[in-house]
Amino acid sequence: MKVISSGHQDFNAGDLVWGITGWEEYTVIDNPETLFKINHPELPLSYYTGILGMPGLTAYGGFFEVAKPKKGEYVFISSAFGAVGQIVGQLAKITGCYVVGSAGSDEKVNLLKTKFGFDDAFNYKKELDLEATLKRCFPDGIDIYFENVGGAMLDAVLPNMRVAGRIAACGMISQYNLEQPEGVYNTICIVTKRLRMQGFLVFDFYDKYYQIEEQIARYLKEGKVAYTEDVVEGLDAAPAALVKLFTSSSIGKQLVAVARE
């Protein structure tokens, strides 16, 4: 957004900011503490809805603050082509980890390996036995699972975790629209493998945003990370775009361009 007028000492007319607002061309912000100034307008401004905004903050904070990776560890990311997953995978590669992701189409699987540098990836829709698939991808087990899906995927991951593994629970998109949530049956593995599973919200990392913005902006400028967006035009297109999030049909961060300057 661009500030048109402001009565707040931290924001001036003309400032570029990002934050949570309505889907509208003009809005009144009564709680400007939820806004962040945009410090790198030389990069695509749409990135501040993605890799330089909430998804980037979620990915960086969840991976480094919650999962606490070490070089050489084995990392699995579900919904790896999503707005958060594609960033986590690249951060894991920069850290020196072995990275595998799951996605919902062969096109996404190919892009994970070619565009985003994943070591391996698979189309979960084509796998009849997810537990066996993960065993094939991780014969020595998983150190870190970045959880975006829940349900059957989480159940398949648990027996494949290594002792003292960490599960960073970012989201569970497979469960959001179910009338009856799926059960997870392999929870005894949390005990026997001494696992740590921790949920988190992006707001947990708000105090670190500007530090993380600088780091990710540097990675973008150095070509160490890439990002993919799927943009539709106009508010009328918003309902269909929202549905795409739950059908694995969006290619990258799903955006609706409400208005263009």
CSV table of C-alpha atoms in Angstrom, one decimal:
chain,number,residue,atom,x,y,z
A,1,MET,CA,0.0,0.0,0.0
A,2,LYS,CA,1.0,3.6,-0.3
A,3,VAL,CA,0.1,6.0,2.5
A,4,ILE,CA,-2.1,8.9,1.3
A,5,SER,CA,-2.3,10.8,4.6
A,6,SER,CA,-1.2,10.0,8.1
A,7,GLY,CA,-1.7,11.3,11.6
A,8,HIS,CA,0.9,8.9,13.0
A,9,GLN,CA,4.5,10.0,13.7
A,10,ASP,CA,6.0,6.9,12.1
A,11,PHE,CA,4.3,7.1,8.8
A,12,ASN,CA,4.2,9.9,6.2
A,13,ALA,CA,2.3,10.5,3.0
A,14,GLY,CA,4.0,8.6,0.2
A,15,ASP,CA,5.4,5.8,2.4
A,16,LEU,CA,5.1,2.3,1.1
A,17,VAL,CA,3.9,-0.2,3.7
A,18,TRP,CA,2.5,-3.7,4.0
A,19,GLY,CA,0.2,-5.2,6.5
A,20,ILE,CA,-3.2,-6.8,7.0
A,21,THR,CA,-6.1,-4.8,5.6
A,22,GLY,CA,-9.3,-5.4,3.7
A,23,TRP,CA,-9.4,-6.2,0.0
A,24,GLU,CA,-10.1,-2.7,-1.2
A,25,GLU,CA,-8.6,0.2,-3.1
A,26,TYR,CA,-8.7,2.6,-0.1
A,27,THR,CA,-8.6,1.7,3.6
A,28,VAL,CA,-8.4,3.5,7.0
A,29,ILE,CA,-5.8,1.9,9.4
A,30,ASP,CA,-6.7,2.4,13.0
A,31,ASN,CA,-3.9,0.1,14.3
A,32,PRO,CA,-0.7,1.2,12.4
A,33,GLU,CA,1.4,-1.0,14.7
A,34,THR,CA,0.4,-3.8,12.4
A,35,LEU,CA,2.1,-2.1,9.4
A,36,PHE,CA,5.7,-2.5,8.3
A,37,LYS,CA,7.5,0.0,6.1
A,38,ILE,CA,8.8,-1.3,2.8
A,39,ASN,CA,12.6,-0.9,2.7
A,40,HIS,CA,13.4,-2.4,-0.7
A,41,PRO,CA,11.0,-0.8,-3.2
A,42,GLU,CA,13.6,-1.7,-5.9
A,43,LEU,CA,12.3,-5.3,-5.6
A,44,PRO,CA,8.9,-6.3,-6.9
A,45,LEU,CA,6.3,-4.8,-4.5
A,46,SER,CA,4.2,-7.9,-4.8
A,47,TYR,CA,7.0,-9.7,-3.0
A,48,TYR,CA,5.8,-7.9,0.2
A,49,THR,CA,2.7,-10.1,0.1
A,50,GLY,CA,5.0,-13.1,-0.2
A,51,ILE,CA,8.7,-13.7,0.3
A,52,LEU,CA,9.3,-10.3,1.8
A,53,GLY,CA,6.0,-10.3,3.8
A,54,MET,CA,4.1,-12.7,5.9
A,55,PRO,CA,5.1,-16.0,4.1
A,56,GLY,CA,8.7,-15.0,4.2
A,57,LEU,CA,8.6,-14.1,7.8
A,58,THR,CA,6.7,-17.4,8.5
A,59,ALA,CA,9.2,-19.5,6.6
A,60,TYR,CA,12.3,-17.9,8.1
A,61,GLY,CA,11.1,-17.7,11.7
A,62,GLY,CA,9.6,-21.2,11.6
A,63,PHE,CA,12.7,-22.8,10.1
A,64,PHE,CA,15.4,-21.1,12.1
A,65,GLU,CA,13.6,-20.2,15.3
A,66,VAL,CA,11.5,-23.4,15.7
A,67,ALA,CA,13.2,-26.1,13.7
A,68,LYS,CA,16.7,-24.9,14.5
A,69,PRO,CA,18.5,-26.6,11.5
A,70,LYS,CA,22.0,-27.8,11.4
A,71,LYS,CA,24.2,-28.4,8.3
A,72,GLY,CA,23.8,-31.9,6.9
A,73,GLU,CA,20.4,-32.6,8.3
A,74,TYR,CA,17.5,-34.2,6.4
A,75,VAL,CA,14.5,-31.9,5.8
A,76,PHE,CA,11.1,-32.8,4.5
A,77,ILE,CA,8.5,-30.1,3.6
A,78,SER,CA,4.9,-30.8,2.8
A,79,SER,CA,3.0,-28.4,0.4
A,80,ALA,CA,6.5,-27.5,-0.6
A,81,PHE,CA,5.4,-25.4,-3.6
A,82,GLY,CA,3.2,-23.2,-1.5
A,83,ALA,CA,4.0,-19.6,-0.5
A,84,VAL,CA,5.9,-20.7,2.6
A,85,GLY,CA,7.2,-24.1,1.5
A,86,GLN,CA,9.2,-22.9,-1.5
A,87,ILE,CA,11.0,-20.4,0.8
A,88,VAL,CA,11.7,-23.0,3.5
A,89,GLY,CA,13.2,-25.4,1.0
A,90,GLN,CA,15.6,-22.8,-0.3
A,91,LEU,CA,16.6,-21.6,3.2
A,92,ALA,CA,17.3,-25.3,4.0
A,93,LYS,CA,19.6,-25.7,1.0
A,94,ILE,CA,21.5,-22.5,1.9
A,95,THR,CA,22.0,-24.0,5.3
A,96,GLY,CA,23.5,-27.1,3.8
A,97,CYS,CA,20.6,-29.5,4.4
A,98,TYR,CA,19.3,-32.4,2.2
A,99,VAL,CA,15.8,-31.3,1.2
A,100,VAL,CA,12.7,-33.2,-0.2
A,101,GLY,CA,9.3,-31.7,-0.8
A,102,SER,CA,5.8,-32.9,-1.7
A,103,ALA,CA,3.5,-31.1,-4.1
A,104,GLY,CA,0.2,-31.8,-5.9
A,105,SER,CA,1.3,-32.0,-9.5
A,106,ASP,CA,4.1,-33.2,-11.7
A,107,GLU,CA,4.7,-29.6,-12.9
A,108,LYS,CA,5.3,-28.4,-9.3
A,109,VAL,CA,7.5,-31.4,-8.5
A,110,ASN,CA,9.7,-30.6,-11.5
A,111,LEU,CA,9.9,-26.9,-10.5
A,112,LEU,CA,10.9,-27.8,-7.0
A,113,LYS,CA,13.9,-29.7,-8.3
A,114,THR,CA,14.8,-27.3,-11.2
A,115,LYS,CA,13.9,-23.8,-10.1
A,116,PHE,CA,14.2,-24.1,-6.3
A,117,GLY,CA,17.0,-26.6,-6.0
A,118,PHE,CA,15.3,-29.3,-3.9
A,119,ASP,CA,17.3,-32.6,-3.8
A,120,ASP,CA,14.1,-34.6,-4.5
A,121,ALA,CA,10.3,-34.1,-4.6
A,122,PHE,CA,7.2,-36.2,-5.2
A,123,ASN,CA,3.6,-35.8,-6.3
A,124,TYR,CA,1.6,-37.0,-3.2
A,125,LYS,CA,-1.5,-37.6,-5.3
A,126,LYS,CA,0.3,-40.4,-7.2
A,127,GLU,CA,1.7,-42.1,-4.1
A,128,LEU,CA,-0.4,-45.0,-2.7
A,129,ASP,CA,1.7,-45.4,0.4
A,130,LEU,CA,3.1,-42.2,1.8
A,131,GLU,CA,5.0,-43.9,4.6
A,132,ALA,CA,6.8,-46.1,2.0
A,133,THR,CA,7.4,-43.0,-0.2
A,134,LEU,CA,9.1,-41.2,2.6
A,135,LYS,CA,11.2,-44.2,3.5
A,136,ARG,CA,12.4,-44.3,-0.1
A,137,CYS,CA,13.2,-40.6,-0.1
A,138,PHE,CA,14.8,-40.7,3.4
A,139,PRO,CA,16.3,-44.2,4.0
A,140,ASP,CA,18.1,-42.8,7.0
A,141,GLY,CA,15.1,-40.8,8.3
A,142,ILE,CA,14.0,-37.2,8.7
A,143,ASP,CA,15.6,-34.7,11.0
A,144,ILE,CA,13.2,-31.8,10.4
A,145,TYR,CA,9.6,-31.9,9.1
A,146,PHE,CA,8.1,-28.5,8.2
A,147,GLU,CA,4.4,-29.3,8.5
A,148,ASN,CA,1.9,-27.6,6.2
A,149,VAL,CA,-0.6,-30.4,5.6
A,150,GLY,CA,-1.5,-32.5,8.6
A,151,GLY,CA,-3.7,-35.7,8.5
A,152,ALA,CA,-2.4,-38.6,6.5
A,153,MET,CA,0.9,-36.9,5.7
A,154,LEU,CA,1.8,-36.2,9.3
A,155,ASP,CA,0.8,-39.8,10.2
A,156,ALA,CA,3.2,-41.1,7.5
A,157,VAL,CA,6.0,-38.8,8.6
A,158,LEU,CA,6.1,-39.8,12.3
A,159,PRO,CA,7.5,-43.3,11.8
A,160,ASN,CA,10.1,-41.9,9.4
A,161,MET,CA,11.5,-39.3,11.8
A,162,ARG,CA,15.0,-39.8,13.3
A,163,VAL,CA,15.6,-39.8,17.0
A,164,ALA,CA,15.5,-36.2,18.4
A,165,GLY,CA,13.8,-34.9,15.2
A,166,ARG,CA,11.9,-31.7,15.2
A,167,ILE,CA,8.5,-30.9,13.6
A,168,ALA,CA,7.7,-27.3,13.0
A,169,ALA,CA,3.9,-27.1,12.7
A,170,CYS,CA,3.1,-24.2,10.4
A,171,GLY,CA,-0.3,-25.3,9.1
A,172,MET,CA,-2.5,-28.2,8.3
A,173,ILE,CA,-4.3,-27.3,5.1
A,174,SER,CA,-5.7,-30.8,4.6
A,175,GLN,CA,-7.9,-30.4,7.7
A,176,TYR,CA,-9.3,-26.9,7.4
A,177,ASN,CA,-12.5,-27.8,5.5
A,178,LEU,CA,-13.2,-31.2,6.9
A,179,GLU,CA,-16.4,-31.7,9.0
A,180,GLN,CA,-14.6,-34.4,10.9
A,181,PRO,CA,-10.8,-34.0,11.2
A,182,GLU,CA,-8.6,-37.0,10.3
A,183,GLY,CA,-7.0,-38.9,13.1
A,184,VAL,CA,-3.2,-39.3,13.5
A,185,TYR,CA,-2.3,-42.8,14.8
A,186,ASN,CA,1.5,-42.9,14.9
A,187,THR,CA,1.8,-40.5,17.8
A,188,ILE,CA,3.7,-43.1,19.9
A,189,CYS,CA,6.7,-42.2,17.7
A,190,ILE,CA,6.8,-38.8,19.5
A,191,VAL,CA,7.7,-40.7,22.6
A,192,THR,CA,9.9,-43.5,21.2
A,193,LYS,CA,11.9,-41.1,18.9
A,194,ARG,CA,12.0,-38.3,21.5
A,195,LEU,CA,10.6,-35.9,19.0
A,196,ARG,CA,9.8,-32.2,19.5
A,197,MET,CA,6.7,-30.9,17.7
A,198,GLN,CA,6.0,-27.1,18.1
A,199,GLY,CA,3.3,-25.0,16.5
A,200,PHE,CA,3.9,-21.3,15.8
A,201,LEU,CA,2.2,-18.2,14.3
A,202,VAL,CA,3.8,-15.6,12.1
A,203,PHE,CA,3.1,-13.0,14.8
A,204,ASP,CA,5.7,-14.7,17.0
A,205,PHE,CA,8.4,-13.2,14.8
A,206,TYR,CA,7.1,-9.7,14.2
A,207,ASP,CA,9.9,-8.3,16.4
A,208,LYS,CA,12.5,-9.8,14.1
A,209,TYR,CA,10.8,-8.6,10.8
A,210,TYR,CA,13.2,-5.9,9.7
A,211,GLN,CA,16.3,-8.1,10.4
A,212,ILE,CA,14.7,-11.0,8.3
A,213,GLU,CA,13.6,-8.6,5.5
A,214,GLU,CA,17.3,-7.5,5.1
A,215,GLN,CA,18.5,-11.1,5.0
A,216,ILE,CA,15.9,-12.3,2.4
A,217,ALA,CA,16.3,-9.2,0.3
A,218,ARG,CA,20.1,-9.9,0.2
A,219,TYR,CA,19.4,-13.5,-0.9
A,220,LEU,CA,17.1,-12.2,-3.6
A,221,LYS,CA,19.6,-9.7,-5.0
A,222,GLU,CA,22.4,-12.4,-4.9
A,223,GLY,CA,20.2,-14.9,-6.8
A,224,LYS,CA,20.3,-17.4,-3.9
A,225,VAL,CA,16.5,-17.6,-3.7
A,226,ALA,CA,13.7,-17.5,-6.3
A,227,TYR,CA,10.0,-16.9,-5.9
A,228,THR,CA,6.9,-17.8,-8.0
A,229,GLU,CA,3.6,-16.0,-8.0
A,230,ASP,CA,0.2,-16.8,-9.5
A,231,VAL,CA,-1.6,-13.5,-10.0
A,232,VAL,CA,-5.2,-12.9,-11.0
A,233,GLU,CA,-6.7,-9.5,-11.8
A,234,GLY,CA,-9.6,-7.8,-10.0
A,235,LEU,CA,-11.6,-8.5,-6.9
A,236,ASP,CA,-14.2,-10.5,-9.0
A,237,ALA,CA,-11.5,-13.1,-9.4
A,238,ALA,CA,-10.9,-13.5,-5.7
A,239,PRO,CA,-13.3,-16.3,-4.9
A,240,ALA,CA,-12.0,-18.6,-7.6
A,241,ALA,CA,-8.4,-17.7,-6.6
A,242,LEU,CA,-9.2,-18.7,-3.0
A,243,VAL,CA,-10.5,-22.1,-4.0
A,244,LYS,CA,-7.3,-22.7,-5.9
A,245,LEU,CA,-5.5,-22.8,-2.6
A,246,PHE,CA,-7.3,-25.9,-1.6
A,247,THR,CA,-7.1,-27.8,-4.9
A,248,SER,CA,-3.3,-27.6,-5.5
A,249,SER,CA,-4.0,-25.7,-8.8
A,250,SER,CA,-2.2,-22.4,-8.0
A,251,ILE,CA,1.4,-22.2,-9.1
A,252,GLY,CA,3.2,-20.4,-6.4
A,253,LYS,CA,2.0,-17.6,-4.1
A,254,GLN,CA,-1.7,-16.9,-5.0
A,255,LEU,CA,-2.3,-13.2,-5.4
A,256,VAL,CA,-5.3,-11.0,-6.3
A,257,ALA,CA,-4.4,-7.7,-7.8
A,258,VAL,CA,-7.2,-5.5,-6.5
A,259,ALA,CA,-5.9,-2.3,-8.1
A,260,ARG,CA,-2.8,-1.2,-9.8
A,261,GLU,CA,-1.3,2.3,-9.5
